[in-house]
Short mmCIF file of C-alpha atoms in Angstrom, two decimals:
data_model
loop_
_atom_site.label_atom_id
_atom_site.label_comp_id
_atom_site.label_asym_id
_atom_site.label_seq_id
_atom_site.Cartn_x
_atom_site.Cartn_y
_atom_site.Cartn_z
CA PRO T 1 40.38 -31.31 -30.18
CA ASP T 2 40.99 -27.68 -30.99
CA TRP T 3 42.55 -26.45 -34.20
CA CYS T 4 43.91 -29.01 -36.63
CA VAL T 5 46.14 -28.55 -39.63
CA GLU T 6 44.50 -29.89 -42.78
CA VAL T 7 46.06 -29.98 -46.24
CA ARG T 8 43.63 -29.22 -49.08
CA ASP T 9 44.72 -29.02 -52.68
CA GLY T 10 48.28 -28.78 -51.38
CA ILE T 11 47.46 -25.81 -49.13
CA MET T 12 47.96 -26.06 -45.35
CA GLN T 13 44.98 -24.76 -43.45
CA LEU T 14 44.05 -24.33 -39.79
CA GLU T 15 40.64 -25.78 -39.08
CA ARG T 16 38.32 -26.07 -36.10
CA VAL T 17 34.72 -27.21 -35.68
CA PHE T 18 32.54 -25.25 -33.25
CA LYS T 19 29.32 -26.91 -32.02
CA PHE T 20 26.04 -25.09 -31.31
CA LYS T 21 22.63 -26.18 -30.21
CA ASN T 22 20.81 -25.24 -33.41
CA PHE T 23 21.14 -23.52 -36.79
CA LYS T 24 20.34 -20.06 -35.49
CA GLU T 25 23.20 -20.04 -32.99
CA ALA T 26 25.59 -21.39 -35.60
CA LEU T 27 24.62 -18.60 -38.00
CA ALA T 28 25.00 -16.00 -35.24
CA PHE T 29 28.58 -17.19 -34.70
CA THR T 30 29.21 -17.02 -38.46
CA ASN T 31 28.16 -13.37 -38.40
CA LYS T 32 30.35 -12.55 -35.40
CA LEU T 33 33.29 -14.15 -37.17
CA GLY T 34 32.39 -12.33 -40.38
CA ALA T 35 32.58 -9.00 -38.54
CA LEU T 36 36.01 -9.93 -37.15
CA ALA T 37 37.19 -10.93 -40.64
CA GLU T 38 36.10 -7.60 -42.11
CA GLU T 39 37.72 -5.68 -39.26
CA ASP T 40 41.06 -7.43 -39.66
CA PHE T 41 40.82 -7.73 -43.43
CA HIS T 42 41.58 -11.44 -43.33
CA HIS T 43 38.83 -13.82 -44.39
CA PRO T 44 38.42 -17.48 -43.41
CA GLY T 45 36.27 -20.17 -44.90
CA ILE T 46 33.15 -20.47 -42.73
CA LEU T 47 31.00 -23.54 -43.22
CA THR T 48 27.67 -23.03 -41.47
CA GLU T 49 25.51 -26.12 -40.89
CA TRP T 50 22.78 -27.10 -38.46
CA GLY T 51 24.44 -27.01 -35.03
CA LYS T 52 28.00 -26.44 -36.18
CA VAL T 53 30.41 -24.06 -37.85
CA THR T 54 33.68 -25.21 -39.39
CA VAL T 55 36.24 -22.40 -39.57
CA THR T 56 39.26 -22.59 -41.88
CA TRP T 57 42.10 -20.07 -41.80
CA TRP T 58 44.90 -19.81 -44.34
CA SER T 59 46.74 -17.10 -46.22
CA HIS T 60 45.68 -16.95 -49.86
CA SER T 61 48.72 -14.88 -50.85
CA ILE T 62 51.25 -17.48 -49.71
CA LYS T 63 48.97 -20.50 -50.25
CA GLY T 64 49.63 -21.71 -46.75
CA LEU T 65 49.87 -20.74 -43.12
CA HIS T 66 51.27 -17.49 -41.81
CA LYS T 67 51.65 -16.31 -38.21
CA ASN T 68 48.60 -14.16 -38.81
CA ASP T 69 46.41 -17.26 -39.27
CA PHE T 70 47.29 -18.46 -35.79
CA ILE T 71 46.46 -15.04 -34.39
CA MET T 72 43.10 -15.11 -36.20
CA ALA T 73 42.44 -18.61 -34.85
CA ALA T 74 43.01 -17.33 -31.30
CA LYS T 75 40.71 -14.38 -31.97
CA THR T 76 38.08 -16.79 -33.28
CA ASP T 77 38.21 -18.70 -29.99
CA ASP T 78 37.86 -15.41 -28.10
CA LEU T 79 34.52 -14.76 -29.82
CA LEU T 80 33.03 -17.54 -27.69
CA SER T 81 34.35 -16.38 -24.33
CA PRO P 1 27.43 -24.53 -64.43
CA ASP P 2 24.52 -24.52 -62.04
CA TRP P 3 23.89 -27.21 -59.47
CA CYS P 4 26.12 -30.27 -59.51
CA VAL P 5 25.72 -33.57 -57.76
CA GLU P 6 28.69 -34.35 -55.53
CA VAL P 7 29.21 -37.51 -53.51
CA ARG P 8 30.78 -36.93 -50.08
CA ASP P 9 31.34 -39.75 -47.62
CA GLY P 10 28.95 -41.78 -49.71
CA ILE P 11 26.19 -39.15 -49.52
CA MET P 12 24.83 -37.56 -52.70
CA GLN P 13 24.58 -33.81 -52.38
CA LEU P 14 23.42 -30.95 -54.60
CA GLU P 15 26.01 -28.20 -54.74
CA ARG P 16 26.35 -24.78 -56.34
CA VAL P 17 28.88 -21.96 -56.04
CA PHE P 18 27.55 -18.39 -56.03
CA LYS P 19 30.01 -15.57 -56.74
CA PHE P 20 29.93 -12.13 -55.13
CA LYS P 21 32.11 -9.07 -55.37
CA ASN P 22 33.36 -9.13 -51.79
CA PHE P 23 33.02 -10.83 -48.41
CA LYS P 24 30.21 -8.61 -47.19
CA GLU P 25 27.91 -9.51 -50.08
CA ALA P 26 28.73 -13.19 -49.69
CA LEU P 27 27.81 -13.04 -46.00
CA ALA P 28 24.58 -11.17 -46.79
CA PHE P 29 23.57 -14.03 -49.10
CA THR P 30 24.45 -16.55 -46.40
CA ASN P 31 22.04 -14.77 -44.06
CA LYS P 32 19.26 -14.65 -46.65
CA LEU P 33 19.70 -18.37 -47.22
CA GLY P 34 19.82 -18.97 -43.47
CA ALA P 35 16.44 -17.27 -43.10
CA LEU P 36 14.99 -19.47 -45.86
CA ALA P 37 16.43 -22.58 -44.19
CA GLU P 38 14.84 -21.68 -40.85
CA GLU P 39 11.51 -20.93 -42.52
CA ASP P 40 11.40 -24.25 -44.36
CA PHE P 41 13.08 -26.21 -41.59
CA HIS P 42 15.62 -27.69 -43.96
CA HIS P 43 19.25 -26.67 -43.50
CA PRO P 44 22.01 -26.74 -46.12
CA GLY P 45 25.75 -26.52 -45.72
CA ILE P 46 26.75 -22.91 -46.44
CA LEU P 47 30.44 -22.25 -47.00
CA THR P 48 31.06 -18.50 -46.87
CA GLU P 49 34.36 -17.24 -48.25
CA TRP P 50 35.66 -13.97 -49.68
CA GLY P 51 33.55 -13.37 -52.79
CA LYS P 52 31.75 -16.68 -52.88
CA VAL P 53 29.25 -18.93 -51.15
CA THR P 54 29.09 -22.68 -51.75
CA VAL P 55 25.66 -24.11 -50.97
CA THR P 56 25.13 -27.83 -50.38
CA TRP P 57 21.70 -29.42 -50.05
CA TRP P 58 21.00 -32.98 -48.96
CA SER P 59 18.59 -34.80 -46.69
CA HIS P 60 20.26 -35.90 -43.47
CA SER P 61 17.48 -38.36 -42.65
CA ILE P 62 17.89 -40.40 -45.83
CA LYS P 63 21.62 -39.64 -46.28
CA GLY P 64 21.02 -38.54 -49.82
CA LEU P 65 18.86 -36.51 -52.14
CA HIS P 66 15.10 -36.10 -51.83
CA LYS P 67 12.73 -34.12 -54.04
CA ASN P 68 12.74 -31.47 -51.34
CA ASP P 69 16.44 -30.76 -51.92
CA PHE P 70 15.75 -29.85 -55.53
CA ILE P 71 12.94 -27.56 -54.41
CA MET P 72 15.29 -25.90 -51.91
CA ALA P 73 17.94 -25.51 -54.64
CA ALA P 74 15.39 -23.69 -56.82
CA LYS P 75 14.39 -21.48 -53.88
CA THR P 76 18.08 -20.72 -53.30
CA ASP P 77 18.38 -19.49 -56.89
CA ASP P 78 15.27 -17.35 -56.38
CA LEU P 79 17.01 -15.47 -53.55
CA LEU P 80 19.20 -13.83 -56.17
CA SER P 81 16.46 -12.73 -58.53
#
């Protein structure tokens, strides 16, 4: 499964879980994604845990999903390739 | 409010939200906490968002809270002082 749409507190969000082999690699991905977020001035939720990172994109201003969130999701995938 | 006990999927967890003035400072705290987690070999959930970090401690092995989680919560607070 890739990106899923989740509704939280009435807000539609794009979410995907990325798996890693330990905490260190998960945190490294979080930092890569953080750099992308700063560059594009759009910031996701990034849940870092041992061996996985859950990424959540949505647009705060419209309390939902905008085309931009799908673009950011694709860019997130590109970080791994 | 400091640390709260939350129950998620039947697992008791210690949780606290730390506020920051932007994404960069939030991510810097995430990395500090990540270093502590690696050092102590106990890994929390760390949700990094714009201006805030939500930290969740629990013990995977017992699916709940252990004395160690309270120690880690105190060490998390110390990162800010």
